[in-house]
mmCIF file of C-alpha atoms in Angstrom:
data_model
loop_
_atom_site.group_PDB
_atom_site.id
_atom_site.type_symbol
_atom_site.label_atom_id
_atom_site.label_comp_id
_atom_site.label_asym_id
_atom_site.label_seq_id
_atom_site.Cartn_x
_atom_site.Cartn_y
_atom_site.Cartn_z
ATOM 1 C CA UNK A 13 26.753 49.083 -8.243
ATOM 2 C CA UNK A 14 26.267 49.442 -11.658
ATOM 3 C CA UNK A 15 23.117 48.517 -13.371
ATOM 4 C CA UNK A 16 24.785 46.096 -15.462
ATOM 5 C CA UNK A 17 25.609 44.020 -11.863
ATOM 6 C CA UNK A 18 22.571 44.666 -10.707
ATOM 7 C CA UNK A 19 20.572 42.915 -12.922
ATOM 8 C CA UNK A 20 23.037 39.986 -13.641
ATOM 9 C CA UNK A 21 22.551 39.022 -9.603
ATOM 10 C CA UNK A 22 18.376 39.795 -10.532
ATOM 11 C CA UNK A 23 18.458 37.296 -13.444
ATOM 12 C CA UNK A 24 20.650 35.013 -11.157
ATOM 13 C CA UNK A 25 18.236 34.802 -8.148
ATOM 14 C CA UNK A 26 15.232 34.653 -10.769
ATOM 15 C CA UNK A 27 17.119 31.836 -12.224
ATOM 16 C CA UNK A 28 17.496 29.779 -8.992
ATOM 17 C CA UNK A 29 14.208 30.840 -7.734
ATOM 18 C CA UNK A 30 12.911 29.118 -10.994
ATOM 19 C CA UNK A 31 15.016 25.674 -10.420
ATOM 20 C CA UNK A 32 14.072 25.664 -6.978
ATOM 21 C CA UNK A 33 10.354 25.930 -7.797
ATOM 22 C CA UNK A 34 10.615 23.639 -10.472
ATOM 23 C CA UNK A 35 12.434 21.250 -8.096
ATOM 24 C CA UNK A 36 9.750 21.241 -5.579
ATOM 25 C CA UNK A 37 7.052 20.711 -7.809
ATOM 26 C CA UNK A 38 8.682 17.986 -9.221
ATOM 27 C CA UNK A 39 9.374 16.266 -5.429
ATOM 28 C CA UNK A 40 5.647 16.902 -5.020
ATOM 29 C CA UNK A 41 4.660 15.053 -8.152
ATOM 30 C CA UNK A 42 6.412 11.793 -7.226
ATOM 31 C CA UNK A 43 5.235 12.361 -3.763
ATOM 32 C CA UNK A 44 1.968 12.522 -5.090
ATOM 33 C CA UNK A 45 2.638 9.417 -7.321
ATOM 34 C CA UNK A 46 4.193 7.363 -4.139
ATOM 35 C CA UNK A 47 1.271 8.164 -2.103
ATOM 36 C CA UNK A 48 -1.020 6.299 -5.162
ATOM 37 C CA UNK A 49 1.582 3.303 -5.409
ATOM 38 C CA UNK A 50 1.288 3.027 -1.268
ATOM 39 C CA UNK A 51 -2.905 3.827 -1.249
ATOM 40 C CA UNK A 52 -2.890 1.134 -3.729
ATOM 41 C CA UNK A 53 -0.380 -1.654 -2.063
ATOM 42 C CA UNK A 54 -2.472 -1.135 0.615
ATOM 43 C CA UNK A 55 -5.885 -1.659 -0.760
ATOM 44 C CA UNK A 56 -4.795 -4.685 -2.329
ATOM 45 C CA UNK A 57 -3.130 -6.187 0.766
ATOM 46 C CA UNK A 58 -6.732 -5.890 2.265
ATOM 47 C CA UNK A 59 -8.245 -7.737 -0.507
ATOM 48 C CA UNK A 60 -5.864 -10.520 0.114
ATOM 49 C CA UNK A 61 -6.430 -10.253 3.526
ATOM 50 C CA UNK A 62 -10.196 -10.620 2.989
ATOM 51 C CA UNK A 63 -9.742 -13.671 1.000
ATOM 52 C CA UNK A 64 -7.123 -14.917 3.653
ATOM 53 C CA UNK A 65 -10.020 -14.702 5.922
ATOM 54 C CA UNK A 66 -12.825 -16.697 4.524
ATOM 55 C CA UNK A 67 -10.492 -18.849 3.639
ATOM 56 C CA UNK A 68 -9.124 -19.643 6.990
ATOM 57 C CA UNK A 69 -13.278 -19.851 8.620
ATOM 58 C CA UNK A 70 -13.465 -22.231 6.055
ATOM 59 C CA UNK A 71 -10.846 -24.553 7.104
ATOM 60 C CA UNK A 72 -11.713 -23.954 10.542
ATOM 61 C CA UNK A 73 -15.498 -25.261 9.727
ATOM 62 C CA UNK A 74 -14.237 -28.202 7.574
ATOM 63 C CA UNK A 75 -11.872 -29.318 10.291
ATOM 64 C CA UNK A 76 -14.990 -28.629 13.121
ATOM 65 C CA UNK A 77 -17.247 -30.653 10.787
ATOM 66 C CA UNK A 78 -13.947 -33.408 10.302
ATOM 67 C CA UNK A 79 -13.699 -33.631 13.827
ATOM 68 C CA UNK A 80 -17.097 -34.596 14.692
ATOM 69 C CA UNK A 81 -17.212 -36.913 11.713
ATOM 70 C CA UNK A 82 -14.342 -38.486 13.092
ATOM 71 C CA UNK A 83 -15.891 -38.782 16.381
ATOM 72 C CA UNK A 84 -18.858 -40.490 15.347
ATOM 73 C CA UNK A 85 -16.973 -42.916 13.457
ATOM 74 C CA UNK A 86 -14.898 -43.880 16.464
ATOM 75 C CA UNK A 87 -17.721 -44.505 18.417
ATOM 76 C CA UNK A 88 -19.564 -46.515 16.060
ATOM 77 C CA UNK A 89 -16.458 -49.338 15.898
ATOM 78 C CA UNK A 90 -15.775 -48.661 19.654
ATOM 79 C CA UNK A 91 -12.601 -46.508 20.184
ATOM 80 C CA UNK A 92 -13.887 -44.093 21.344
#
């Protein structure tokens, strides 16, 4: 082969070794950048979660507290 041939195909192969490379790092960076968005989603799902939860013992001690309210009240006019 002439030299000429040869390095056309070495300029060629250093060309799509480049794009390749340059195509990976580019996958990694929005890889990267997903990973944030889902880290992120996630923490603030747990914060609603949190509030979902004291929110919900809450209710549950108003309605206890309700209930034996309620219960008292029967008694006293004799439903109960």
């Amino acid at each position: 082969m002439s030299p000429e041939v040869v390095g056309l195909i070495g300029s060629f192969l250093a060309s799509a070794f480049a794009l390749v490379r340059y195509a990976m790092t580019q996958n990694r960076s929005m890889l990267d950048r997903f990973v944030v968005f889902l880290e992120g989603a996630l923490q603030r799902q747990e914060q609603v979660n949190g509030r979902f939860q004291h929110a919900l013992e809450a209710l549950g001690e108003n309605v206890r507290e309700n209930s034996a309210l309620l219960a008292r009240v029967a008694e006293r006019i004799g439903l109960g």
